PDB file of C-alpha atoms in Angstrom:
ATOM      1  CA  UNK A 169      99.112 117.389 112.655  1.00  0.00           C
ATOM      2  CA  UNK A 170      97.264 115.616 109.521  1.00  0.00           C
ATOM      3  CA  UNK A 171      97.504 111.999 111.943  1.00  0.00           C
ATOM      4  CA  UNK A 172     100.283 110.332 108.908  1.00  0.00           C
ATOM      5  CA  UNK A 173     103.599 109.965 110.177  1.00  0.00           C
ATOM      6  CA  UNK A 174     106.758 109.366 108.061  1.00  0.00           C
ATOM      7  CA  UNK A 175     110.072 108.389 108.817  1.00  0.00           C
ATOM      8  CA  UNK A 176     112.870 108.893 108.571  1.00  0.00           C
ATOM      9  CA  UNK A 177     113.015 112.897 108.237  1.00  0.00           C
ATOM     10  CA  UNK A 178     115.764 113.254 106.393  1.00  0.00           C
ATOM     11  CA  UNK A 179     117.873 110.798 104.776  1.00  0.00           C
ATOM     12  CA  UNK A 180     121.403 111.063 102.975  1.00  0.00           C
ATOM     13  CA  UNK A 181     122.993 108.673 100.820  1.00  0.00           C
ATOM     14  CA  UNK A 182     125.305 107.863  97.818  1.00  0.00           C
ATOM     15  CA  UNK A 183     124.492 106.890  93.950  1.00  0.00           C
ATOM     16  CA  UNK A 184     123.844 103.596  93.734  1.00  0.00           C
ATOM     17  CA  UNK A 185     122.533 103.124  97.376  1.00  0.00           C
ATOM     18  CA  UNK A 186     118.943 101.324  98.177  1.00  0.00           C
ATOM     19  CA  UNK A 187     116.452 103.140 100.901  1.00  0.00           C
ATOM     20  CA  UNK A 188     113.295 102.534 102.653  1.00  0.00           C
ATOM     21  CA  UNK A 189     110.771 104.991 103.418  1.00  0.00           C
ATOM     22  CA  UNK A 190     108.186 104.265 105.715  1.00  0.00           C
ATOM     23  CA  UNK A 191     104.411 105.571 106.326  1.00  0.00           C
ATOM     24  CA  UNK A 192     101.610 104.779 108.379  1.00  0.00           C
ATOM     25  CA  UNK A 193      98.464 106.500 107.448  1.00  0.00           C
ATOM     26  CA  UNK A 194      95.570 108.086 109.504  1.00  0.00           C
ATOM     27  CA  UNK A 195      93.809 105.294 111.890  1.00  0.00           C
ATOM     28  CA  UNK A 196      91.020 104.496 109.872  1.00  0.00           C
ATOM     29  CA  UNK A 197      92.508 105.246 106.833  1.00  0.00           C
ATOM     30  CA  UNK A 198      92.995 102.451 103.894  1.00  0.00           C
ATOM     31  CA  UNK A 199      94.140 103.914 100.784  1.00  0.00           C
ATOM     32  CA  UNK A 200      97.499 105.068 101.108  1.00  0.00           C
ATOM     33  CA  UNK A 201      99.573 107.463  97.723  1.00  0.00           C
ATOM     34  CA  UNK A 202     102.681 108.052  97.582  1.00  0.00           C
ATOM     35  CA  UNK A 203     104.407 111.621  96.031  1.00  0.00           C
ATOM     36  CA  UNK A 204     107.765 112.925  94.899  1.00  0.00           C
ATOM     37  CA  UNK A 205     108.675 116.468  94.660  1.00  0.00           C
ATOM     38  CA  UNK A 206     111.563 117.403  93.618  1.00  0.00           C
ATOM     39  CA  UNK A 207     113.109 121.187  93.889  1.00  0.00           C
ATOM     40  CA  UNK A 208     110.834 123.685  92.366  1.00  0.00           C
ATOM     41  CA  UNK A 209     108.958 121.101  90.730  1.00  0.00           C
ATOM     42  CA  UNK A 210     104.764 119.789  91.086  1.00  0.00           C
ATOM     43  CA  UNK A 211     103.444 116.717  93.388  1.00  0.00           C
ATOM     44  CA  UNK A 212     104.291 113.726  90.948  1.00  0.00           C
ATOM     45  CA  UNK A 213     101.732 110.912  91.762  1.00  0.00           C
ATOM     46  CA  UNK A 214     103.946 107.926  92.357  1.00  0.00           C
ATOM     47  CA  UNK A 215     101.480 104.646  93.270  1.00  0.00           C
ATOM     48  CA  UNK A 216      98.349 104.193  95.301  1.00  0.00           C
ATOM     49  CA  UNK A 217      97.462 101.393  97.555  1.00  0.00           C
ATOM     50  CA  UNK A 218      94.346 100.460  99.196  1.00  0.00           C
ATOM     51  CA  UNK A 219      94.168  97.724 101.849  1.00  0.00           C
ATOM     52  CA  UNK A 220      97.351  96.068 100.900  1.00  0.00           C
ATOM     53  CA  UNK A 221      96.349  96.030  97.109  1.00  0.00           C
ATOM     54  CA  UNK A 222      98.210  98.215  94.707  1.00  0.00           C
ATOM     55  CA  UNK A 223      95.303 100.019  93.025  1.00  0.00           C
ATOM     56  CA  UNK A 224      97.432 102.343  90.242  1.00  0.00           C
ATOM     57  CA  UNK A 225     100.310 103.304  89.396  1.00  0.00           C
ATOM     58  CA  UNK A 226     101.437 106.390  87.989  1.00  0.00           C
ATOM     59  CA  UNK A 227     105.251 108.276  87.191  1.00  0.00           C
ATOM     60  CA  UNK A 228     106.792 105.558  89.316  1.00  0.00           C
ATOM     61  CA  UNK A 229     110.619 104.311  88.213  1.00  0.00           C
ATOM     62  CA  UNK A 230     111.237 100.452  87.891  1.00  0.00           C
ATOM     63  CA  UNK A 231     113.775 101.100  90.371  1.00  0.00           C
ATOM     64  CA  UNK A 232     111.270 101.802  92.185  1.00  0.00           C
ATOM     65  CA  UNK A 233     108.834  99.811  94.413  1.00  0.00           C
ATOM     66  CA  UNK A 234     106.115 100.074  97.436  1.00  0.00           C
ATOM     67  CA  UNK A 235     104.090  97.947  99.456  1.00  0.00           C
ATOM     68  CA  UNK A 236     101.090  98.312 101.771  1.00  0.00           C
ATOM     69  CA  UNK A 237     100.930  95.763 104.741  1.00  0.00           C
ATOM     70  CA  UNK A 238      98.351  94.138 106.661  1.00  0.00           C
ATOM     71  CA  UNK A 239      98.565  96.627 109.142  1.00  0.00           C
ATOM     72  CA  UNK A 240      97.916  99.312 106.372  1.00  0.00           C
ATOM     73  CA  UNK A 241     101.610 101.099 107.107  1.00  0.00           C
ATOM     74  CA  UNK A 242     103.307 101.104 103.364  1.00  0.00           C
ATOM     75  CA  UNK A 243     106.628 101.238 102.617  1.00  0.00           C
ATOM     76  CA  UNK A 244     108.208 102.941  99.359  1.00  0.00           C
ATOM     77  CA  UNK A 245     111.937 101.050  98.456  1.00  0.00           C
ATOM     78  CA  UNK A 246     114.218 103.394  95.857  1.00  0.00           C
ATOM     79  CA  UNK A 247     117.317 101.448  94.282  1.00  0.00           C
ATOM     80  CA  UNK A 248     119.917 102.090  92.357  1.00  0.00           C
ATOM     81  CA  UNK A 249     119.990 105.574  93.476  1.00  0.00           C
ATOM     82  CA  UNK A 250     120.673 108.272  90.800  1.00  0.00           C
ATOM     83  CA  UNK A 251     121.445 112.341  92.015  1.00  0.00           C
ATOM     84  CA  UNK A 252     118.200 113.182  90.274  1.00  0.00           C
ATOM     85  CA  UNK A 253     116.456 110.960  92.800  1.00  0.00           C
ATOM     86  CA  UNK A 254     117.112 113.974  95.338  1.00  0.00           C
ATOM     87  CA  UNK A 255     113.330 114.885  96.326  1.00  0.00           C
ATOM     88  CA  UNK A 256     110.548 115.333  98.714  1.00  0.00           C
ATOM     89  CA  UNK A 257     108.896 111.968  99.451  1.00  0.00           C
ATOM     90  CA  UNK A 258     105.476 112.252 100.124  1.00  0.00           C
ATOM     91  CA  UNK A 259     102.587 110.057 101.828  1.00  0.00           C
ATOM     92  CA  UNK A 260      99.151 110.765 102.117  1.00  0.00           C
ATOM     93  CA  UNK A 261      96.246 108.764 103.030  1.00  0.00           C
ATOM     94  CA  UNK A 262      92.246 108.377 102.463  1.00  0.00           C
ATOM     95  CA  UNK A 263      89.434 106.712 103.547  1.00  0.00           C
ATOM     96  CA  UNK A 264      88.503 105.526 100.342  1.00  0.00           C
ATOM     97  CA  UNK A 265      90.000 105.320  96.657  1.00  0.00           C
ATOM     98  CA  UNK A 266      90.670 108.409  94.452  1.00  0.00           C
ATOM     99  CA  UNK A 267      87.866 108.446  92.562  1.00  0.00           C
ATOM    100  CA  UNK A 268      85.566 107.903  96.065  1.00  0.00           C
ATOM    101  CA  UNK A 269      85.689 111.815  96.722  1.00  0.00           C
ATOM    102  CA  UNK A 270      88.385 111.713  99.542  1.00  0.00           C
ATOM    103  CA  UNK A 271      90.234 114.380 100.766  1.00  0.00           C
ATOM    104  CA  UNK A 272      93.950 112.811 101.528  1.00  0.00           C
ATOM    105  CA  UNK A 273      96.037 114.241 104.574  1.00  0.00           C
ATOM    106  CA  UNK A 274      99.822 114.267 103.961  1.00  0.00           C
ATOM    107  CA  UNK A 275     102.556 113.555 106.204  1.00  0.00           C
ATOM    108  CA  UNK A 276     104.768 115.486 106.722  1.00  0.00           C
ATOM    109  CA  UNK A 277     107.288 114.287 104.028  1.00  0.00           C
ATOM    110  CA  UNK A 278     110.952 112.371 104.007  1.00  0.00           C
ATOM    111  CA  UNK A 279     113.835 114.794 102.683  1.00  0.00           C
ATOM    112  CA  UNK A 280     115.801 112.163 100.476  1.00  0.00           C
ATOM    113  CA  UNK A 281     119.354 113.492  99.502  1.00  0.00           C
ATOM    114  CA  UNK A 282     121.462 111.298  97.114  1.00  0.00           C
ATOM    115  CA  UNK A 283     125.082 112.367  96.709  1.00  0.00           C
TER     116      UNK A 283
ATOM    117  CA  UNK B1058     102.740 114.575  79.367  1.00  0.00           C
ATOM    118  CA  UNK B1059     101.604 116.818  82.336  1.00  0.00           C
ATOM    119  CA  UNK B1060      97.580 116.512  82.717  1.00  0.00           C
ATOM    120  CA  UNK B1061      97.057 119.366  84.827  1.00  0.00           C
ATOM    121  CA  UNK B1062      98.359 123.006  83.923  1.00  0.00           C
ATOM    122  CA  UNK B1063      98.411 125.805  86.358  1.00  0.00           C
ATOM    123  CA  UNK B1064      98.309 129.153  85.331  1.00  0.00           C
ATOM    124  CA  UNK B1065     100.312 131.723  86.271  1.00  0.00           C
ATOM    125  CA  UNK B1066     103.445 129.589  87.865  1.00  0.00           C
ATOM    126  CA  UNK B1067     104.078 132.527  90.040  1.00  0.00           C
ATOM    127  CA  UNK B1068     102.085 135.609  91.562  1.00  0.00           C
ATOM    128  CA  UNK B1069     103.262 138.559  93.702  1.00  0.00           C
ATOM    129  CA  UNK B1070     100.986 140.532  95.025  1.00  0.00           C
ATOM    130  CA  UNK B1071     100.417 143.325  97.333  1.00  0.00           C
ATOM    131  CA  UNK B1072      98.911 142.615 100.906  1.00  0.00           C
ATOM    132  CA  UNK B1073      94.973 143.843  99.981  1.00  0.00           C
ATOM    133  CA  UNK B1074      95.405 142.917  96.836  1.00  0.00           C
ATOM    134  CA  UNK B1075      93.260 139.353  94.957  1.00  0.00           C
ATOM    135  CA  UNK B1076      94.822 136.970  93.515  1.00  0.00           C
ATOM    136  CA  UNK B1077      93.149 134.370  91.521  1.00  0.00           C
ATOM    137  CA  UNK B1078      95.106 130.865  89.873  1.00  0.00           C
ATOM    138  CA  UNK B1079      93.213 128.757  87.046  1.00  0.00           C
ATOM    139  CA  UNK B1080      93.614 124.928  86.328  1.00  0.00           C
ATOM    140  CA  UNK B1081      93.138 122.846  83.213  1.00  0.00           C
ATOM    141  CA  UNK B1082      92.739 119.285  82.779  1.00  0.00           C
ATOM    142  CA  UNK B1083      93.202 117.655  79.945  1.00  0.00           C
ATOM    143  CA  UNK B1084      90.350 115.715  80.697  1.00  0.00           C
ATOM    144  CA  UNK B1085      87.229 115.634  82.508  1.00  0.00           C
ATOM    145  CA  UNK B1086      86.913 115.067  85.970  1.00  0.00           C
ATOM    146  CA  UNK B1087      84.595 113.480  88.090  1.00  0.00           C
ATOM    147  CA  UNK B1088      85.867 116.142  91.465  1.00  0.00           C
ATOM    148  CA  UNK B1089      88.539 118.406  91.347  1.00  0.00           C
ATOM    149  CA  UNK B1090      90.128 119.447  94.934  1.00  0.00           C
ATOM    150  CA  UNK B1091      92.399 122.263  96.264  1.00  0.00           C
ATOM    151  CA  UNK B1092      95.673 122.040  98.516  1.00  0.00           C
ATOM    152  CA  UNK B1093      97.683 124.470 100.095  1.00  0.00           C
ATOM    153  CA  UNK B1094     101.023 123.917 100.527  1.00  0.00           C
ATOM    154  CA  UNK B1095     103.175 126.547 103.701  1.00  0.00           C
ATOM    155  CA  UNK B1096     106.861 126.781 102.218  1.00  0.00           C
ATOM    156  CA  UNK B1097     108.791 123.833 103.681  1.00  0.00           C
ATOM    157  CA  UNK B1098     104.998 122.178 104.512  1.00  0.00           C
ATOM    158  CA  UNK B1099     103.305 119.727 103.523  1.00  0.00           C
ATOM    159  CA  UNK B1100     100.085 120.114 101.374  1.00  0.00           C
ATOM    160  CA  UNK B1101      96.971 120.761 103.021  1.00  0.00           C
ATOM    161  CA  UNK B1102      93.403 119.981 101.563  1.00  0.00           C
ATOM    162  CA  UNK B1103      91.233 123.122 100.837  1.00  0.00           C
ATOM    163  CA  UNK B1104      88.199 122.611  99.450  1.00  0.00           C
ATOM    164  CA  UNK B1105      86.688 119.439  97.021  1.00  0.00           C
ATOM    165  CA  UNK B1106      84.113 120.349  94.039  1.00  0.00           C
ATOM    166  CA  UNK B1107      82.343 118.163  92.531  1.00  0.00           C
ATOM    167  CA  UNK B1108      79.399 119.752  90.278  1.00  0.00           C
ATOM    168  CA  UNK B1109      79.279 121.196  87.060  1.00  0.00           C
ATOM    169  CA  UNK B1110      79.546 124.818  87.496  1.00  0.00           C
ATOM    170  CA  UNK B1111      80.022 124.576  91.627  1.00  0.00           C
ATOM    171  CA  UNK B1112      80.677 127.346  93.045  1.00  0.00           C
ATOM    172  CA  UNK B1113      82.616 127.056  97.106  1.00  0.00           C
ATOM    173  CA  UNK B1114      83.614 129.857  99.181  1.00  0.00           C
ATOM    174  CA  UNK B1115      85.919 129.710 102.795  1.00  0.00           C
ATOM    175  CA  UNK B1116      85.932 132.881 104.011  1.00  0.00           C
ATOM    176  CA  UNK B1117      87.712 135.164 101.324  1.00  0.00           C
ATOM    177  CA  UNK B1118      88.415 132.225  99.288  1.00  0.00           C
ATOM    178  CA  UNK B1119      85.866 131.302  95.744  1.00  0.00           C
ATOM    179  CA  UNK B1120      86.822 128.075  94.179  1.00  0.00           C
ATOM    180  CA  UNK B1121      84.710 127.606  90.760  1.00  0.00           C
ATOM    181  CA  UNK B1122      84.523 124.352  89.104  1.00  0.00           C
ATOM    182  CA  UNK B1123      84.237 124.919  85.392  1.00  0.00           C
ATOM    183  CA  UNK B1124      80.889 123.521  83.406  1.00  0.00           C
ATOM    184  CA  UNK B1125      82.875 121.299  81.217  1.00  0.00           C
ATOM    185  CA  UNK B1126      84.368 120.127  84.249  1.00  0.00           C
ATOM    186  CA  UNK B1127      87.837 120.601  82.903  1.00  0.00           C
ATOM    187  CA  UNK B1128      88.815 123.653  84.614  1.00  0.00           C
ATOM    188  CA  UNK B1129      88.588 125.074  87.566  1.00  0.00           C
ATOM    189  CA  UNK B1130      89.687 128.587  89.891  1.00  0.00           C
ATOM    190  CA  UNK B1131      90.622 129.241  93.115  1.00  0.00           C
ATOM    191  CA  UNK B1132      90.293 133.312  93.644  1.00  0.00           C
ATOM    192  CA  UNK B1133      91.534 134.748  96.806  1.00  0.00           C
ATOM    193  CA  UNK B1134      89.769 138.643  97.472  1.00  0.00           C
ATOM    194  CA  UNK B1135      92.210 141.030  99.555  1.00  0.00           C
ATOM    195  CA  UNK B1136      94.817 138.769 100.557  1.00  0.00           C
ATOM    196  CA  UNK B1137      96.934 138.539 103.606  1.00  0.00           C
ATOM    197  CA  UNK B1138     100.475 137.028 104.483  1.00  0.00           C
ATOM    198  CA  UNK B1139      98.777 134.495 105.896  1.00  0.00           C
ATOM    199  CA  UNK B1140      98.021 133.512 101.962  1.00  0.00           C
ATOM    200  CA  UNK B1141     101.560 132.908 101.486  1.00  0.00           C
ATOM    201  CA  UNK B1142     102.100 129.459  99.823  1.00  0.00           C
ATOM    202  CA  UNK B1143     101.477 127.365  96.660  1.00  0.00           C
ATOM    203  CA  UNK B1144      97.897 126.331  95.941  1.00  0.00           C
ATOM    204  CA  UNK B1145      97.147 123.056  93.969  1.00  0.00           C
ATOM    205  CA  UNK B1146      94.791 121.277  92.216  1.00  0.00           C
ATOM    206  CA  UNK B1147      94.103 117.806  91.735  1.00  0.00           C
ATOM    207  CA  UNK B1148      92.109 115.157  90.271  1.00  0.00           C
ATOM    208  CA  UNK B1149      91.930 111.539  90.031  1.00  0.00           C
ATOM    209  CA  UNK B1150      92.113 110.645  86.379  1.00  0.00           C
ATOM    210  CA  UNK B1151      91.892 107.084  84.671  1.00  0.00           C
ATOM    211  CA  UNK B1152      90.534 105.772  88.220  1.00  0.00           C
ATOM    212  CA  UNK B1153      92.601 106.023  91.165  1.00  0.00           C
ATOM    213  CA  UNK B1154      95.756 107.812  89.365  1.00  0.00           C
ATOM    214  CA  UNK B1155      95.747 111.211  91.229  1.00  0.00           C
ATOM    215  CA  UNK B1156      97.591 113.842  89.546  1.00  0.00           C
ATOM    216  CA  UNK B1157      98.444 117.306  90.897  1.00  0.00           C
ATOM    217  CA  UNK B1158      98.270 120.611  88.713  1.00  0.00           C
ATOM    218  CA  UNK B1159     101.654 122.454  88.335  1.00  0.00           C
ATOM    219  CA  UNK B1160     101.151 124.912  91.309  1.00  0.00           C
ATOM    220  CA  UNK B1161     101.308 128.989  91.562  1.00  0.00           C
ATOM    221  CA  UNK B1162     103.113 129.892  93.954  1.00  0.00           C
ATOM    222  CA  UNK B1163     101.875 133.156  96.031  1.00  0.00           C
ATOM    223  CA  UNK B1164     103.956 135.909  97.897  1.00  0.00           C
ATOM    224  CA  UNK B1165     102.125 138.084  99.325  1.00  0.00           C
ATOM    225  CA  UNK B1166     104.170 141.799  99.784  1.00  0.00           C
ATOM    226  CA  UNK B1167     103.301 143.528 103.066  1.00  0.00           C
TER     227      UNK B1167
END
């Protein structure tokens, strides 16, 4: 158990549809990334926060959005669904920023299914 | 384009057998880490380098970071089911973006 919880599990839903996907990192914890990974494919860096402050960005849709609260949890918001959004959802969380030599511990991922 | 390439994509082996995965980046790096990812898990951190020319080992794991600090290996001597999984790297590049390498993806034949 990395200590980063993610819900919900699984989630199905149609084109066109707009989900929430919720993650509270490690206590302690203020940077918090978020992943995709679709079938067969790599870890595609989405966006980073760090103590409610979006701190970069990378292969992240304008359909997509995320946010990091006071209380550090962070939410990640898809709309507009499309089939290809079909993926492994992934949050992980450091101590520190990227580039601060942190190891990040992933939770255990949400199962998004768009039909 | 992709910024980290894993080579090979995919490696059988025989149980007993080493298996070793290399990453390029097409930049340098100020740290490079390894995950391990279980099929249907989530990834797991290994190991973090951070020197020119750093050399790790975890048991019957080596993990070299390259001089340039563009590449890097993760060699695994006699390996066991246990090994079964795909193995990562990753770097943080322009700052705080953090991009994973490809993967290789291990099965390990007993």
């Amino acid at each position: 158990d990395s200590g980063v919880t993610q819900t919900p599990k699984h989630l199905i839903t149609a084109t066109g549809q707009r989900v929430t996907l919720r993650c509270s990192p490690r206590s302690g914890d203020l940077s918090v990334y978020w992943y995709q990974q679709s079938l067969d494919q790599g870890l595609q860096f989405l966006i980073q926060y760090y103590n409610g402050e979006e701190r970069a960005k990378g292969n992240i849709l304008e359909r997509f959005s995320a946010q990091q609260f006071p209380d550090l949890h962070s939410e990640l918001n898809l709309s507009s669904l499309e089939l290809g959004d079909s993926a492994l959802y992934f949050c992980a969380s450091s101590v520190g920023l990227a580039d601060s030599y942190n190891e990040q511990f992933f939770g255990p991922g949400t199962r998004l299914t768009v039909l | 384009g992709q910024q980290v390439m894993q080579i090979p994509q995919y490696q059988h082996v025989q149980e007993g057998e080493d298996f070793t995965t290399y990453c390029n980046s097409s930049t340098t790096l100020s740290n490079i880490q390894w995950y391990k990812q279980r099929p249907g898990g989530h990834p797991v951190f290994l190991i973090q380098l951070v020197k020119s020319g750093e050399v790790k080992k975890q048991k019957r794991l080596t993990f070299q970071f390259g001089e340039a600090k563009k590449n890097s290996s993760l060699h695994i001597t006699a390996t066991q089911t246990t090994d079964v999984g795909t193995y990562f790297c990753a770097g943080p590049f322009g700052g705080n973006q953090f991009y994973f390498g490809t993967g290789t993806s291990l099965t390990v034949i007993p």
